[in-house]
């Protein structure tokens, strides 16, 4: 992709998504207000409405299991929703967490369907340092010529999602489309004309279902979901990498800690079309995302993958802090395999610093 095209896409994404991100951050701020009347007024200002949308009832998993056992057939039991508007009680206020706002678990977003919403972070890391550049990218199917890479480069990501359908199946489930694009740009490598070394494209469909179940140590299971995702780098052989997966996911909370595990199954490809037949060996069969939100808008995050059979995996650590307005400073570190598709079987350590453009740390 040409640099001008990427910057155009990055700019458009930065303008499209912040409006929804601003609303989500404003609603999160309302949860810190103790007085019910003041909190309700805060919700009204944040959403731009006098009457917030009705709450969504989640499937109560324990009650559904009990009712199904008693009646001898599958039966769904939903949680009761408050008869007052959201924000009237402390329970209502604490429900609107980052996980709830990301996937409309407690109420549908005012923007409705087919509007640009935050998905994963939009960021720019002008300084991204790689301890061990992958100068001979390879896979069992391909062996590339030497690539003269610099240790220092720029890393950037754009991401958004939109709701395609809401409240489907009569269970308040939602269908989403998400898109994420990550680029590594050898901007400081003038001898090679500063090329884009790799860009990963990741469209996906996600079906989410609000649920309710208590977990140990005061945790709550808030969401179950399934998804289908394609990821590829759009390059020709011998640098082409791609895979398709189906996954199961969950959304859990322990106070300000959000936990999202995923388990995936790679859709098989023919030997002729498979560019990376051993990718599961390095990327594993799932991942675990952690996100902790502090009161002062600082956040800590982690993304972990591990394949116990091969002993290989990777971990990414994230730290964000407020700078000005919705602009945040961003520090990211990575260790292991799979920092990009091209490097799925190459182990290295990387660290970078830059800015997050949409004040939404992603889930």
XYZ file of N, CA and C in Angstrom, residues 114-334:
663
model
N -24.937 0.124 11.407
C -24.199 0.658 10.250
C -23.583 2.026 10.518
N -23.100 2.224 11.729
C -22.348 3.437 12.069
C -20.952 3.023 12.516
N -19.969 3.901 12.311
C -18.588 3.598 12.680
C -18.446 3.618 14.191
N -17.912 2.541 14.743
C -17.728 2.404 16.186
C -16.284 1.997 16.475
N -15.775 2.295 17.668
C -14.423 1.846 18.015
C -14.358 0.324 18.091
N -13.237 -0.224 17.700
C -13.012 -1.663 17.803
C -11.734 -1.895 18.594
N -10.610 -1.885 17.918
C -9.321 -1.912 18.599
C -8.696 -0.524 18.483
N -7.582 -0.279 19.167
C -7.041 1.087 19.178
C -6.606 1.569 17.795
N -6.678 2.882 17.610
C -6.060 3.545 16.463
C -4.813 4.250 16.996
N -3.646 3.806 16.551
C -2.422 4.360 17.136
C -1.336 4.525 16.082
N -0.357 5.338 16.457
C 0.832 5.572 15.642
C 2.039 5.516 16.563
N 2.963 4.591 16.274
C 4.198 4.454 17.043
C 5.365 4.824 16.129
N 5.764 6.108 16.099
C 6.871 6.513 15.220
C 8.178 5.811 15.560
N 8.347 5.478 16.835
C 9.542 4.768 17.260
C 9.213 3.338 17.651
N 9.491 2.394 16.770
C 9.266 0.971 17.038
C 10.588 0.250 16.782
N 11.187 -0.291 17.853
C 12.526 -0.882 17.768
C 12.430 -2.395 17.871
N 13.003 -3.084 16.895
C 12.991 -4.544 16.806
C 14.387 -5.065 17.118
N 14.498 -5.920 18.131
C 15.812 -6.412 18.541
C 16.437 -7.346 17.512
N 15.598 -8.031 16.736
C 16.100 -9.033 15.797
C 15.256 -9.035 14.530
N 15.515 -8.134 13.586
C 14.712 -8.084 12.358
C 14.720 -9.416 11.610
N 13.579 -9.729 11.010
C 13.429 -10.976 10.258
C 13.942 -10.760 8.834
N 15.232 -10.921 8.647
C 15.843 -10.612 7.351
C 15.701 -11.747 6.338
N 15.254 -12.906 6.793
C 14.999 -14.031 5.886
C 13.612 -14.607 6.174
N 12.548 -13.855 5.909
C 11.200 -14.360 6.200
C 10.915 -15.628 5.400
N 10.448 -16.663 6.107
C 10.249 -17.946 5.451
C 9.080 -18.683 6.077
N 8.661 -19.739 5.409
C 7.657 -20.666 5.911
C 7.976 -22.016 5.288
N 7.313 -23.097 5.707
C 7.592 -24.389 5.065
C 7.375 -24.366 3.555
N 6.529 -23.462 3.084
C 6.214 -23.398 1.656
C 7.085 -22.411 0.890
N 7.686 -21.432 1.593
C 8.386 -20.359 0.885
C 9.676 -19.990 1.610
N 10.650 -19.602 0.829
C 11.900 -19.062 1.350
C 12.196 -17.776 0.604
N 12.275 -16.671 1.334
C 12.462 -15.367 0.699
C 13.937 -15.001 0.621
N 14.245 -14.082 -0.279
C 15.586 -13.532 -0.347
C 15.828 -12.628 0.854
N 17.089 -12.266 1.043
C 17.438 -11.419 2.169
C 16.736 -10.070 2.074
N 16.236 -9.613 3.223
C 15.583 -8.311 3.316
C 16.411 -7.419 4.228
N 16.926 -6.327 3.691
C 17.784 -5.425 4.464
C 16.923 -4.486 5.300
N 16.588 -4.940 6.492
C 15.724 -4.164 7.376
C 16.543 -3.417 8.417
N 16.039 -2.250 8.801
C 16.571 -1.541 9.949
C 15.924 -2.061 11.228
N 16.614 -1.889 12.336
C 16.025 -2.241 13.628
C 14.872 -1.301 13.972
N 14.975 -0.043 13.576
C 13.959 0.958 13.909
C 13.011 1.154 12.737
N 11.725 1.216 13.047
C 10.707 1.472 12.039
C 9.510 2.134 12.707
N 8.444 2.335 11.958
C 7.198 2.894 12.487
C 6.107 1.831 12.394
N 5.324 1.735 13.458
C 4.203 0.789 13.487
C 2.917 1.582 13.679
N 1.864 1.205 12.954
C 0.600 1.921 13.080
C -0.563 0.954 12.912
N -1.677 1.308 13.521
C -2.877 0.472 13.435
C -4.113 1.340 13.292
N -5.035 0.911 12.428
C -6.367 1.490 12.361
C -7.366 0.371 12.592
N -8.514 0.701 13.174
C -9.502 -0.326 13.474
C -10.857 0.320 13.709
N -11.899 -0.335 13.251
C -13.263 0.116 13.522
C -14.193 -1.087 13.415
N -15.390 -0.928 13.899
C -16.416 -1.946 13.696
C -17.752 -1.252 13.512
N -18.706 -2.001 12.986
C -20.058 -1.497 12.836
C -21.028 -2.617 13.149
N -22.154 -2.249 13.713
C -23.170 -3.250 14.019
C -24.039 -3.455 12.782
N -24.104 -4.698 12.319
C -24.903 -5.028 11.144
C -26.359 -5.308 11.501
N -26.579 -5.988 12.615
C -27.924 -6.323 13.082
C -27.917 -6.281 14.603
N -29.033 -5.875 15.192
C -29.108 -5.865 16.649
C -30.367 -6.578 17.127
N -30.251 -7.126 18.341
C -31.364 -7.840 18.990
C -31.904 -8.965 18.109
N -30.997 -9.775 17.575
C -31.415 -10.890 16.721
C -31.716 -12.128 17.568
N -32.421 -13.083 16.987
C -32.801 -14.358 17.606
C -33.725 -14.188 18.806
N -34.196 -12.970 19.072
C -35.032 -12.752 20.238
C -34.286 -12.855 21.551
N -32.948 -12.811 21.511
C -32.141 -12.952 22.729
C -31.252 -11.733 22.969
N -31.464 -10.648 22.229
C -30.651 -9.424 22.318
C -29.225 -9.644 21.824
N -29.026 -10.647 20.978
C -27.719 -10.849 20.357
C -27.496 -9.799 19.271
N -26.225 -9.477 19.003
C -25.866 -8.483 17.991
C -24.845 -9.072 17.028
N -24.963 -8.694 15.753
C -24.012 -9.115 14.725
C -23.175 -7.913 14.312
N -21.852 -8.072 14.345
C -20.914 -6.993 14.065
C -20.004 -7.359 12.892
N -19.500 -6.311 12.238
C -18.385 -6.452 11.305
C -17.256 -5.574 11.814
N -16.066 -6.141 11.946
C -14.904 -5.385 12.396
C -13.775 -5.447 11.383
N -12.936 -4.420 11.405
C -11.789 -4.376 10.499
C -10.600 -3.776 11.236
N -9.456 -4.450 11.130
C -8.218 -3.977 11.747
C -7.087 -4.101 10.740
N -6.239 -3.079 10.702
C -5.106 -3.067 9.774
C -3.865 -2.588 10.515
N -2.811 -3.391 10.482
C -1.551 -3.071 11.157
C -0.442 -3.002 10.113
N 0.338 -1.919 10.145
C 1.423 -1.736 9.176
C 2.748 -1.512 9.884
N 3.805 -2.071 9.303
C 5.185 -1.816 9.722
C 5.889 -1.097 8.571
N 6.350 0.105 8.859
C 6.897 0.985 7.829
C 8.373 1.245 8.118
N 9.226 0.859 7.208
C 10.661 1.105 7.336
C 10.980 2.548 6.919
N 10.389 3.478 7.636
C 10.466 4.880 7.245
C 11.884 5.432 7.354
N 12.711 4.845 8.237
C 14.067 5.352 8.434
C 15.078 4.641 7.531
N 14.596 3.748 6.677
C 15.474 2.968 5.807
C 15.533 3.619 4.421
N 16.232 4.745 4.342
C 16.302 5.488 3.091
C 16.989 4.730 1.976
N 17.933 3.862 2.320
C 18.650 3.113 1.285
C 17.746 2.140 0.542
N 16.606 1.771 1.171
C 15.627 0.869 0.539
C 14.366 1.623 0.124
N 14.448 2.950 0.049
C 13.315 3.816 -0.332
C 12.175 3.767 0.676
N 12.501 3.521 1.932
C 11.524 3.575 3.038
C 10.248 2.790 2.731
N 10.346 1.489 2.491
C 9.151 0.724 2.097
C 8.270 0.358 3.287
N 7.015 0.056 2.996
C 6.160 -0.600 3.974
C 6.544 -2.081 3.973
N 7.129 -2.523 5.069
C 7.639 -3.895 5.138
C 6.511 -4.915 5.138
N 5.447 -4.631 5.878
C 4.336 -5.577 5.958
C 3.086 -4.851 6.433
N 1.946 -5.232 5.888
C 0.649 -4.748 6.347
C -0.288 -5.944 6.469
N -0.859 -6.122 7.655
C -1.812 -7.203 7.901
C -3.225 -6.647 7.864
N -4.096 -7.322 7.124
C -5.499 -6.921 6.980
C -6.367 -7.967 7.678
N -7.288 -7.500 8.522
C -8.052 -8.446 9.347
C -9.532 -8.064 9.422
N -10.340 -8.477 8.453
C -11.795 -8.311 8.576
C -12.388 -9.486 9.349
N -13.469 -9.238 10.077
C -14.094 -10.309 10.856
C -15.570 -10.024 11.089
N -16.321 -11.092 11.294
C -17.714 -11.023 11.709
C -17.803 -11.580 13.127
N -18.569 -10.885 13.983
C -18.674 -11.270 15.387
C -20.145 -11.291 15.783
N -20.570 -12.357 16.430
C -21.914 -12.452 16.989
C -21.784 -12.491 18.499
N -22.357 -11.501 19.188
C -22.218 -11.405 20.640
C -23.566 -11.589 21.317
N -23.541 -12.238 22.480
C -24.748 -12.498 23.257
C -24.529 -12.051 24.700
N -25.310 -11.070 25.196
C -25.202 -10.704 26.612
C -25.674 -11.858 27.498
N -24.879 -12.177 28.511
C -25.238 -13.228 29.460
C -24.910 -12.747 30.868
N -25.352 -13.523 31.840
C -25.061 -13.208 33.239
C -24.743 -14.495 33.969
N -23.587 -14.495 34.642
C -23.206 -15.613 35.495
C -22.135 -15.126 36.455
N -22.219 -15.550 37.696
C -21.225 -15.176 38.693
C -19.985 -16.047 38.544
N -18.824 -15.430 38.747
C -17.545 -16.117 38.677
C -16.832 -16.005 40.018
N -15.851 -16.855 40.295
C -15.120 -16.775 41.564
C -14.474 -15.409 41.773
N -14.267 -15.075 43.035
C -13.580 -13.848 43.441
C -14.314 -12.591 42.979
N -15.635 -12.664 42.925
C -16.433 -11.493 42.604
C -16.509 -11.149 41.137
N -16.128 -12.062 40.269
C -16.172 -11.796 38.841
C -17.548 -12.027 38.245
N -17.720 -11.536 37.014
C -18.986 -11.697 36.294
C -18.698 -12.090 34.854
N -19.402 -13.106 34.369
C -19.400 -13.410 32.949
C -20.467 -12.558 32.302
N -20.081 -11.687 31.366
C -21.009 -10.725 30.772
C -21.385 -11.044 29.337
N -20.571 -11.829 28.634
C -20.788 -11.994 27.201
C -20.232 -13.324 26.723
N -20.931 -13.934 25.763
C -20.416 -15.048 24.976
C -20.502 -14.651 23.510
N -19.595 -15.168 22.702
C -19.609 -14.777 21.297
C -18.944 -15.805 20.406
N -19.237 -15.704 19.126
C -18.575 -16.510 18.095
C -18.141 -15.560 16.988
N -17.124 -15.957 16.246
C -16.637 -15.086 15.188
C -15.983 -15.854 14.061
N -15.855 -15.185 12.938
C -15.130 -15.699 11.777
C -14.191 -14.599 11.314
N -12.902 -14.913 11.177
C -11.915 -13.882 10.882
C -10.968 -14.351 9.782
N -10.671 -13.448 8.866
C -9.655 -13.654 7.835
C -8.508 -12.697 8.123
N -7.287 -13.198 8.042
C -6.118 -12.339 8.223
C -5.103 -12.670 7.139
N -4.633 -11.641 6.453
C -3.639 -11.836 5.400
C -2.816 -10.572 5.258
N -1.655 -10.715 4.609
C -0.802 -9.538 4.413
C -0.819 -9.032 2.975
N -1.610 -9.630 2.111
C -1.808 -9.095 0.775
C -0.590 -9.112 -0.125
N 0.446 -9.845 0.248
C 1.652 -9.883 -0.570
C 1.634 -11.107 -1.486
N 2.482 -11.077 -2.484
C 2.621 -12.209 -3.392
C 3.714 -13.141 -2.874
N 3.774 -14.332 -3.427
C 4.813 -15.283 -3.028
C 6.194 -14.708 -3.342
N 7.181 -14.938 -2.497
C 7.193 -15.860 -1.364
C 6.842 -15.223 -0.018
N 6.323 -14.010 -0.005
C 6.037 -13.306 1.247
C 4.566 -13.378 1.643
N 3.744 -14.056 0.864
C 2.315 -14.145 1.170
C 2.083 -14.971 2.433
N 1.236 -14.439 3.329
C 0.837 -15.148 4.548
C -0.650 -14.902 4.764
N -1.379 -15.951 5.163
C -2.806 -15.771 5.439
C -3.338 -16.978 6.184
N -4.456 -16.767 6.891
C -5.203 -17.871 7.480
C -6.610 -17.408 7.813
N -7.520 -18.383 7.899
C -8.919 -18.130 8.235
C -9.270 -18.949 9.469
N -10.034 -18.319 10.377
C -10.362 -18.995 11.635
C -11.821 -18.782 12.019
N -12.344 -19.733 12.761
C -13.593 -19.597 13.495
C -13.237 -19.607 14.974
N -13.896 -18.763 15.759
C -13.517 -18.712 17.174
C -14.728 -18.575 18.092
N -14.509 -19.002 19.330
C -15.426 -18.783 20.441
C -14.778 -17.787 21.375
N -15.564 -16.911 21.979
C -14.996 -15.911 22.873
C -15.909 -15.683 24.064
N -15.341 -15.141 25.108
C -16.098 -14.766 26.291
C -15.666 -13.399 26.760
N -16.511 -12.754 27.553
C -16.185 -11.458 28.128
C -16.469 -11.483 29.618
N -15.437 -11.257 30.432
C -15.553 -11.345 31.884
C -15.000 -10.089 32.538
N -15.489 -9.820 33.735
C -15.043 -8.633 34.471
C -14.833 -8.959 35.942
N -13.754 -8.422 36.466
C -13.494 -8.397 37.900
C -13.221 -6.940 38.260
N -14.243 -6.222 38.649
C -14.072 -4.803 38.916
C -13.653 -4.070 37.658
N -12.494 -3.416 37.696
C -12.002 -2.651 36.549
C -11.127 -3.482 35.616
N -11.019 -4.765 35.907
C -10.260 -5.666 35.048
C -11.203 -6.384 34.088
N -10.942 -6.260 32.796
C -11.712 -6.943 31.760
C -10.861 -8.063 31.172
N -11.458 -9.233 31.016
C -10.755 -10.415 30.515
C -11.540 -10.988 29.341
N -10.866 -11.170 28.201
C -11.508 -11.722 27.005
C -10.684 -12.886 26.463
N -11.088 -14.118 26.760
C -10.422 -15.278 26.163
C -11.065 -15.660 24.836
N -10.252 -16.191 23.926
C -10.751 -16.725 22.650
C -10.105 -18.095 22.398
N -10.885 -18.999 21.850
C -10.383 -20.271 21.337
C -10.740 -20.346 19.861
N -9.768 -20.696 19.010
C -10.061 -20.711 17.589
C -9.680 -22.043 16.936
N -10.278 -22.232 15.779
C -9.999 -23.382 14.916
C -9.663 -22.848 13.540
N -8.509 -23.251 13.040
C -8.112 -22.790 11.714
C -8.851 -23.583 10.638
N -9.461 -22.869 9.702
C -10.137 -23.513 8.580
C -9.071 -24.085 7.641
N -9.109 -25.387 7.375
C -8.054 -26.005 6.557
C -8.015 -25.435 5.140
N -6.813 -25.391 4.583
C -6.601 -24.980 3.200
C -5.907 -26.107 2.445
N -6.041 -26.099 1.146
C -5.341 -27.094 0.336
C -3.840 -26.833 0.392
N -3.067 -27.866 0.177
C -1.613 -27.724 0.232
C -1.117 -26.691 -0.780
N -1.777 -26.609 -1.910
C -1.356 -25.663 -2.950
C -1.597 -24.216 -2.535
N -2.642 -23.972 -1.733
C -3.011 -22.607 -1.361
C -2.455 -22.177 -0.009
N -1.951 -23.112 0.777
C -1.493 -22.795 2.132
C -0.080 -22.223 2.090
N 0.075 -20.973 2.550
C 1.384 -20.313 2.569
C 2.108 -20.479 3.893
N 1.430 -20.996 4.912
C 2.019 -21.077 6.251
C 1.366 -22.235 7.005
N 1.682 -23.445 6.594
C 0.989 -24.626 7.102
C 1.220 -24.878 8.586
N 2.303 -24.354 9.151
C 2.608 -24.608 10.562
C 2.328 -23.402 11.451
N 1.422 -22.526 11.041
C 1.201 -21.293 11.796
C 0.649 -21.562 13.194
N -0.167 -22.615 13.370
C -0.694 -22.921 14.700
C 0.414 -23.266 15.690
N 1.497 -23.805 15.204
C 2.619 -24.152 16.075
C 3.142 -22.921 16.802
N 3.085 -21.771 16.165
C 3.624 -20.537 16.736
C 2.537 -19.619 17.297
N 1.371 -19.616 16.681
C 0.286 -18.719 17.097
C -0.703 -19.386 18.040
N -0.607 -20.704 18.194
C -1.463 -21.400 19.135
C -2.891 -21.558 18.645
N -3.764 -21.848 19.611
C -5.170 -22.122 19.306
C -6.109 -21.164 20.042
N -5.583 -20.036 20.446
C -6.400 -19.050 21.129
C -5.537 -17.941 21.694
N -6.186 -16.945 22.281
C -5.458 -15.872 22.941
C -6.250 -15.377 24.138
N -5.597 -14.569 24.944
C -6.204 -14.009 26.151
C -5.870 -12.533 26.203
N -6.900 -11.700 26.270
C -6.715 -10.251 26.316
C -7.134 -9.741 27.694
N -6.265 -8.940 28.318
C -6.527 -8.334 29.621
C -6.501 -6.822 29.476
N -7.387 -6.144 30.216
C -7.457 -4.685 30.135
C -7.864 -4.153 31.501
N -7.019 -3.273 32.073
C -7.328 -2.673 33.379
C -7.385 -1.161 33.229
N -8.479 -0.582 33.692
C -8.716 0.855 33.552
C -8.593 1.540 34.910
N -7.695 2.530 35.000
C -7.546 3.331 36.207
C -8.508 4.516 36.160
N -8.737 5.140 37.322
C -9.671 6.263 37.387
C -9.184 7.475 36.602
N -7.870 7.623 36.443
C -7.314 8.814 35.792
C -7.061 8.601 34.298
N -7.775 7.625 33.693
C -7.699 7.338 32.257
C -6.401 6.659 31.846
N -5.566 6.270 32.791
C -4.454 5.402 32.447
C -4.974 3.971 32.319
N -4.350 3.196 31.450
C -4.759 1.800 31.285
C -3.534 0.906 31.148
N -3.699 -0.331 31.580
C -2.725 -1.385 31.358
C -3.412 -2.503 30.589
N -2.716 -3.090 29.640
C -3.309 -4.169 28.863
C -2.283 -5.222 28.504
N -2.781 -6.394 28.143
C -1.911 -7.483 27.714
C -2.661 -8.365 26.728
N -1.930 -8.927 25.790
C -2.460 -9.910 24.849
C -1.487 -11.077 24.829
N -1.992 -12.279 25.149
C -1.115 -13.438 25.298
C -1.594 -14.599 24.443
N -0.644 -15.290 23.830
C -0.888 -16.522 23.086
C 0.153 -17.555 23.507
N -0.260 -18.835 23.543
C 0.701 -19.883 23.910
C 0.205 -21.221 23.404
N 1.093 -21.985 22.796
C 0.802 -23.347 22.368
C 1.575 -24.301 23.272
N 0.909 -24.975 24.213
C 1.633 -25.856 25.139
C 2.319 -27.023 24.447
N 1.820 -27.430 23.283
C 2.432 -28.553 22.576
C 3.809 -28.192 22.026
N 3.956 -26.957 21.539
C 5.234 -26.535 20.962
C 6.052 -25.664 21.909
N 5.405 -25.139 22.954
C 6.091 -24.239 23.868
C 6.350 -22.868 23.281
N 5.620 -22.516 22.230
C 5.842 -21.231 21.562
C 4.602 -20.350 21.693
N 4.827 -19.055 21.662
C 3.731 -18.107 21.791
C 4.256 -16.691 21.746
N 3.470 -15.772 22.250
C 3.867 -14.370 22.251
C 3.058 -13.597 23.267
N 3.612 -12.478 23.737
C 2.896 -11.620 24.673
C 3.131 -10.162 24.296
N 2.064 -9.385 24.295
C 2.129 -7.948 24.044
C 1.639 -7.223 25.282
N 2.377 -6.212 25.725
C 2.008 -5.399 26.877
C 1.753 -3.970 26.417
N 0.720 -3.346 26.986
C 0.320 -2.001 26.588
C 0.129 -1.118 27.816
N 0.556 0.126 27.690
C 0.307 1.130 28.732
C -0.069 2.436 28.045
N -1.185 3.039 28.459
C -1.609 4.322 27.898
C -1.804 5.336 29.014
N -1.625 6.605 28.673
C -1.778 7.683 29.648
C -2.273 8.922 28.911
N -3.090 9.755 29.568
C -3.664 10.922 28.885
C -2.612 11.979 28.584
N -2.762 12.628 27.424
C -1.894 13.738 27.038
C -2.688 15.033 26.954
N -3.576 15.131 25.972
C -4.393 16.332 25.790
C -5.676 15.939 25.076
N -6.802 16.347 25.624
C -8.071 15.984 25.014
C -8.220 14.483 24.959
N -8.552 13.960 23.773
C -8.667 12.514 23.644
C -7.370 11.858 23.180
N -6.300 12.634 23.032
C -5.003 12.096 22.649
C -4.321 11.464 23.859
N -3.804 10.244 23.672
C -3.140 9.542 24.762
C -1.748 9.103 24.328
N -0.827 9.087 25.286
C 0.470 8.486 25.042
C 0.351 6.976 25.095
N 1.190 6.295 24.332
C 1.055 4.845 24.213
C 2.435 4.197 24.189
N 2.626 3.232 25.080
C 3.855 2.445 25.138
C 3.487 0.984 24.922
N 4.124 0.338 23.949
C 3.821 -1.053 23.621
C 5.105 -1.868 23.590
N 5.040 -3.076 24.129
C 6.165 -3.999 24.077
C 5.705 -5.372 23.620
N 6.593 -6.110 22.979
C 6.238 -7.442 22.488
C 7.419 -8.386 22.668
